[in-house]
Coordinates of N, CA, C and O and ligand atoms in Angstrom, one line a residue:
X1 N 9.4 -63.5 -59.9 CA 10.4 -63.7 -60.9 C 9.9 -63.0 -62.2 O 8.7 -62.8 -62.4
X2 N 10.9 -62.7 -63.0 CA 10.6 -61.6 -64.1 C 10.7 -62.4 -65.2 O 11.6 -63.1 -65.5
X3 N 9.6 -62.3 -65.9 CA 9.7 -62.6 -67.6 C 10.7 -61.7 -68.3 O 10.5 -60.7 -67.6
X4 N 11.6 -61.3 -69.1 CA 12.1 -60.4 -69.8 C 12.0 -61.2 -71.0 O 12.1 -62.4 -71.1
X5 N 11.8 -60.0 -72.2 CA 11.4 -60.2 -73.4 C 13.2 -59.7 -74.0 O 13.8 -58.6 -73.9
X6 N 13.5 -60.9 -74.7 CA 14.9 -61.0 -74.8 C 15.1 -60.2 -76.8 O 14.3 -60.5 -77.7
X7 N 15.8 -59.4 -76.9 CA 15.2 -59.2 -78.3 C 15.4 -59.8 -79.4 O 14.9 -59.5 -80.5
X8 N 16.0 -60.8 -79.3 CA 16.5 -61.7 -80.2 C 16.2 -62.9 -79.9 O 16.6 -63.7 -80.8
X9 N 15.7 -63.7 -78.7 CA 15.5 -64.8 -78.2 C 14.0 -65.2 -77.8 O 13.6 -66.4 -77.7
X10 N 13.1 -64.2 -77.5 CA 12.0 -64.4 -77.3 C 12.3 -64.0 -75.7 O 13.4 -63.5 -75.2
X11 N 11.1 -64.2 -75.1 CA 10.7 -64.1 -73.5 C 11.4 -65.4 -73.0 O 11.3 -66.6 -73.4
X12 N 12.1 -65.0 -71.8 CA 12.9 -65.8 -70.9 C 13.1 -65.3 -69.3 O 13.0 -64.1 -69.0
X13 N 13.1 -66.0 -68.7 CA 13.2 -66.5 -67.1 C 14.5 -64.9 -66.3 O 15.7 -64.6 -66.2
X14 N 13.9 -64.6 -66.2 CA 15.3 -63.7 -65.6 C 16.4 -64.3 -65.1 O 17.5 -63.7 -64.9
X15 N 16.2 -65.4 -64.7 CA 17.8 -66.0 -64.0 C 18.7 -66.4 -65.4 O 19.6 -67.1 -65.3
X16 N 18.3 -65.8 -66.7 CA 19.5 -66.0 -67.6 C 20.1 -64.7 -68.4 O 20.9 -64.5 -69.3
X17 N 19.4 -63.7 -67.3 CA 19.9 -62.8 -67.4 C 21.0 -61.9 -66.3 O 21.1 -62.2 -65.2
X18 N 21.9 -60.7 -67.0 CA 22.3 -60.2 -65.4 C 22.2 -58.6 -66.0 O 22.2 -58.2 -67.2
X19 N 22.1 -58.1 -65.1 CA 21.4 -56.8 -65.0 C 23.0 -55.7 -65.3 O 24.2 -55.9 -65.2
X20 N 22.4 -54.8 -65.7 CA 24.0 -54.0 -66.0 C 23.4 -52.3 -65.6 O 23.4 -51.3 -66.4
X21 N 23.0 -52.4 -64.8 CA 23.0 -51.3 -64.3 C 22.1 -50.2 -65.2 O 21.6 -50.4 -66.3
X22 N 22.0 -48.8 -64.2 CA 21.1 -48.1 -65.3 C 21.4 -47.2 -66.8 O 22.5 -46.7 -66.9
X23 N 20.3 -47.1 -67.7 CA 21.0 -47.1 -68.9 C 21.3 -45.5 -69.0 O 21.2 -44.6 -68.1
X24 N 21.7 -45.4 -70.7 CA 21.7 -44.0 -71.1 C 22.7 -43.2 -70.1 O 22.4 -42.1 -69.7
X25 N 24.3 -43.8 -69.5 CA 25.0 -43.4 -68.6 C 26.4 -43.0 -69.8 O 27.2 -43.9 -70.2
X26 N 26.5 -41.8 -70.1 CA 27.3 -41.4 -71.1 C 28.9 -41.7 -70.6 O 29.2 -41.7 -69.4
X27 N 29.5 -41.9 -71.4 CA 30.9 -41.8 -70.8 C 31.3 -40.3 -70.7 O 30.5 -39.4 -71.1
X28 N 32.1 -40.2 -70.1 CA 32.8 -38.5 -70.7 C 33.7 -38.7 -72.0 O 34.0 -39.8 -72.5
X29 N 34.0 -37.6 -72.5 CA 34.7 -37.6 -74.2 C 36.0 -37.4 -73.8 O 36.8 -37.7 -74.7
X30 N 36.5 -36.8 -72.6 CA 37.9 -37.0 -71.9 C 38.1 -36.8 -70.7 O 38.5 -35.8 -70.0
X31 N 37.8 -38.3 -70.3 CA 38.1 -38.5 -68.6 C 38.9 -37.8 -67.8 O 38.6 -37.3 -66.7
X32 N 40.9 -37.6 -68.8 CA 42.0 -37.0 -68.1 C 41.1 -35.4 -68.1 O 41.6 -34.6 -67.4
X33 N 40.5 -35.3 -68.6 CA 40.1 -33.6 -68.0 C 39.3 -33.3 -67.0 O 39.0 -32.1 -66.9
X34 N 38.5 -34.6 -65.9 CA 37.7 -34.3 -65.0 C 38.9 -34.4 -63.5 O 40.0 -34.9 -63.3
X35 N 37.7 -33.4 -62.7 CA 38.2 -33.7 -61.5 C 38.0 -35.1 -60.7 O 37.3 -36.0 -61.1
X36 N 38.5 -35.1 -59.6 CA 38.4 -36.6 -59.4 C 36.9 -36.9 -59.1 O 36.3 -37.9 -59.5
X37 N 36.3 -35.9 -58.4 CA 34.6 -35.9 -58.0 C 34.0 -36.1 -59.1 O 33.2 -37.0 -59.3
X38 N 34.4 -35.2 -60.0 CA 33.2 -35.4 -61.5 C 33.8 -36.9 -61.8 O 32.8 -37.5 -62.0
X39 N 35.1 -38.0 -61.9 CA 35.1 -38.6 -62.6 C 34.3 -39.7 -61.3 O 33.6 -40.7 -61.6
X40 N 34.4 -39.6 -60.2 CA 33.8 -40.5 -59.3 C 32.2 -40.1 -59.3 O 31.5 -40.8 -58.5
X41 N 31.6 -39.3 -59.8 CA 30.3 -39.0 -60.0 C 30.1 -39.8 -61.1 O 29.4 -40.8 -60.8
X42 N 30.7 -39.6 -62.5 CA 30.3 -40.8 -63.3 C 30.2 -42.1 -63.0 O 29.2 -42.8 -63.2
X43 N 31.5 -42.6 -62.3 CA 31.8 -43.9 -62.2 C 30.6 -44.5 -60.8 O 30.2 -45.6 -60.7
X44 N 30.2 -43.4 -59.9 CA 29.3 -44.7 -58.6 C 28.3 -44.0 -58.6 O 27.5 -44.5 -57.9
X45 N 27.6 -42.4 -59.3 CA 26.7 -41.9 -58.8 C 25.5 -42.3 -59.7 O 25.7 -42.3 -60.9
X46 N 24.1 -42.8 -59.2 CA 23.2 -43.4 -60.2 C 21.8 -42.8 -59.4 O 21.7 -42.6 -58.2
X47 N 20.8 -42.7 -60.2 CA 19.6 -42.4 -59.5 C 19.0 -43.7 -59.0 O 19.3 -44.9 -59.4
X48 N 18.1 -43.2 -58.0 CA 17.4 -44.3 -57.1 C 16.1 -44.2 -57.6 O 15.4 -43.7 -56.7
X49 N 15.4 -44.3 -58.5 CA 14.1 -44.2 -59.2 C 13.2 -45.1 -58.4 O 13.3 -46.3 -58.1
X50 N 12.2 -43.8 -58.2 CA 10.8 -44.8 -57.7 C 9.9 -44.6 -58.9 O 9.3 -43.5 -59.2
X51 N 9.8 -45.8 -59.7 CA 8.9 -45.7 -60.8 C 9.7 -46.2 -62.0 O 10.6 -47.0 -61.9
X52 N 9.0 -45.5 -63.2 CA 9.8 -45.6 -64.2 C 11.3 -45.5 -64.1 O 11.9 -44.5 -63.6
X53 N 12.1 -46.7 -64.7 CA 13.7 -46.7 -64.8 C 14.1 -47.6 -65.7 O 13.7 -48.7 -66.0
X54 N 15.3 -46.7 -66.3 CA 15.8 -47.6 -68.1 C 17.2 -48.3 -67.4 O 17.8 -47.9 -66.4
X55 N 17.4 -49.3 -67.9 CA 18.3 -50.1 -67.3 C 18.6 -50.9 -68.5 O 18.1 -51.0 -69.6
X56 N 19.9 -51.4 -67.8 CA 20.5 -52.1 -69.4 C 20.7 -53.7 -68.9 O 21.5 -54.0 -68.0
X57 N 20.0 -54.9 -69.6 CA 19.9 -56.1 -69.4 C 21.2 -57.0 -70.2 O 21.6 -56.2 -71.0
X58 N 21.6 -57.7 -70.2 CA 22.4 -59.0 -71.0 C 21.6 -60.2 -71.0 O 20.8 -60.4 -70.1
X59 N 21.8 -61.0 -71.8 CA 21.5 -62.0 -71.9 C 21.9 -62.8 -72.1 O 21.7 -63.4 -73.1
X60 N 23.0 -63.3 -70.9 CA 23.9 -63.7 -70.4 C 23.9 -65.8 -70.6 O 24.8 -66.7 -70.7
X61 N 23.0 -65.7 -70.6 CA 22.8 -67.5 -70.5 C 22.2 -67.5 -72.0 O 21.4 -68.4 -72.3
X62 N 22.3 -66.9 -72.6 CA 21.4 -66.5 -73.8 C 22.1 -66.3 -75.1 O 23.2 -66.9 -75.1
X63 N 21.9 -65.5 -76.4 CA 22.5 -64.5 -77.0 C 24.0 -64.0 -76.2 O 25.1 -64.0 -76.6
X64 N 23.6 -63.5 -75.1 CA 25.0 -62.4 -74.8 C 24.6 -61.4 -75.1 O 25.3 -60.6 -74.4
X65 N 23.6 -60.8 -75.7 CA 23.8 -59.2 -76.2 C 23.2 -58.1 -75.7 O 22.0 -58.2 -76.1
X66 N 23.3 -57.1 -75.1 CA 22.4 -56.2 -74.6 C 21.4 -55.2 -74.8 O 21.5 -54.5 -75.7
X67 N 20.5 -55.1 -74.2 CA 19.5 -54.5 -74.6 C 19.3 -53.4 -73.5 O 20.1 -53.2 -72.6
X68 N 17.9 -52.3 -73.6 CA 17.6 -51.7 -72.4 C 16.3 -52.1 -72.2 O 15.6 -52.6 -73.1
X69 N 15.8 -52.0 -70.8 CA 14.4 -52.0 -70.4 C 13.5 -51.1 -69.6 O 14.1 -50.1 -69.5
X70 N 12.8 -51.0 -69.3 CA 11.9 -49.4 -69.3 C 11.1 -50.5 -68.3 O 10.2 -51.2 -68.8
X71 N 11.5 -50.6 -66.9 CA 10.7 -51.1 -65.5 C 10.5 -50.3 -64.7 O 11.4 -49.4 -64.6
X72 N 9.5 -50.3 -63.9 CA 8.8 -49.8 -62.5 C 9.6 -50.4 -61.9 O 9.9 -51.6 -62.2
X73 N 10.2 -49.9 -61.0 CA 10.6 -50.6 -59.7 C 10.0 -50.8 -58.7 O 10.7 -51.5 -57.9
X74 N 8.5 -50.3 -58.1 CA 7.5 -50.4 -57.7 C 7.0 -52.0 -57.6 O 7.0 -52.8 -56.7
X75 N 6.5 -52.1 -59.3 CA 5.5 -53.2 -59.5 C 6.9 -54.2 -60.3 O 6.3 -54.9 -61.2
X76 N 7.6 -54.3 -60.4 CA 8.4 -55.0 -61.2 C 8.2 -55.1 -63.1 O 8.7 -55.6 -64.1
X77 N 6.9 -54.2 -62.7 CA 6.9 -54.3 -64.4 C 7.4 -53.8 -65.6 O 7.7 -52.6 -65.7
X78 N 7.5 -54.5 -66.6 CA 8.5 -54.2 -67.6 C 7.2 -53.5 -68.7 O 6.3 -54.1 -69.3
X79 N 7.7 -52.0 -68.6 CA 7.1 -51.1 -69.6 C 7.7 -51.4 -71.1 O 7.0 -51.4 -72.1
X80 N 8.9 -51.4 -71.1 CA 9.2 -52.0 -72.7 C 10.5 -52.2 -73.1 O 11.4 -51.5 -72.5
X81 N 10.7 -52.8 -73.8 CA 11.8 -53.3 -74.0 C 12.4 -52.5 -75.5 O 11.8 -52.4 -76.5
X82 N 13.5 -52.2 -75.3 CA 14.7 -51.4 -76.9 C 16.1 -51.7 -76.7 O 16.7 -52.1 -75.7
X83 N 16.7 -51.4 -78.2 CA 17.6 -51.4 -78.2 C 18.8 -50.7 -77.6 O 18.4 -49.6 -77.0
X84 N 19.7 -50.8 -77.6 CA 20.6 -49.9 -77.0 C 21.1 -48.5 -77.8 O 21.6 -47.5 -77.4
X85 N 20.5 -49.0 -79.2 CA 20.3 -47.5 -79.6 C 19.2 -46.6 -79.7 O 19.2 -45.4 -80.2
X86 N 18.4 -47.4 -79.2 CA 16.8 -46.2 -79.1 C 15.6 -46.9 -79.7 O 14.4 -46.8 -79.3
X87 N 16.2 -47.9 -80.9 CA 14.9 -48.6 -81.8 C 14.3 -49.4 -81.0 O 14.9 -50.2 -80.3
X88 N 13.1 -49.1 -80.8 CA 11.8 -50.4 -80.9 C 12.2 -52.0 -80.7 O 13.2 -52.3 -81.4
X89 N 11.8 -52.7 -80.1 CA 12.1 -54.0 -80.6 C 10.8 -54.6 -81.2 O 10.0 -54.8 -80.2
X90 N 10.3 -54.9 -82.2 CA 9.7 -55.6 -83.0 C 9.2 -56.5 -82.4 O 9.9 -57.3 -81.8
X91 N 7.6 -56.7 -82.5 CA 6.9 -57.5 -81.6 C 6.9 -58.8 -82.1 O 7.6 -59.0 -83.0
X92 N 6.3 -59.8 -81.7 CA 6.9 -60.8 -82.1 C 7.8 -61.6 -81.7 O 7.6 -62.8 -81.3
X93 N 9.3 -60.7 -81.5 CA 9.9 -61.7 -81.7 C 11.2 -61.8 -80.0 O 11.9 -62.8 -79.9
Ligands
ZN1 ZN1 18.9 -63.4 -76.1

């Protein structure tokens, strides 16, 4: 079971979390101009990372608000936790 360090809540139980897939997944700036492959490449294609992987959490039973996380998928370990726009989260808290 995973500790996640919530950024606004402190450290919590992963079952009050749900996972949202992996992070830093851009939209396109205009969908009606892809082909259907490119827009079905955005929409289901994702890397299978052995190791380091940024992923984006909620905190779903919690706050609500999203953050990203920087886990091994190896060792389950959580290398670090940020915001969804790049900042640091502040230790502590
Ligand atoms: Zn929270």
């Amino acid at each position: 079971m995973l500790l996640i360090q919530c950024p606004w809540c402190g450290p919590r139980d992963e079952i009050e979390f749900s996972y949202g897939g992996e992070a830093h997944i851009a939209r396109p700036q205009d969908p009606s101009q892809l082909s259907d492959a490119e827009w079905a490449e955005f929409l289901f294609m994702r890397t299978n990372t052995k190791g380091a992987h940024k992923e984006r959490w909620n905190h779903a039973h919690g706050c609500r608000r999203w953050f990203n996380v920087e886990r091994d998928t190896l060792t389950y370990q959580i290398k670090r936790v940020y915001h969804c726009d790049g900042t640091p989260v502040q230790e502590g808290k």
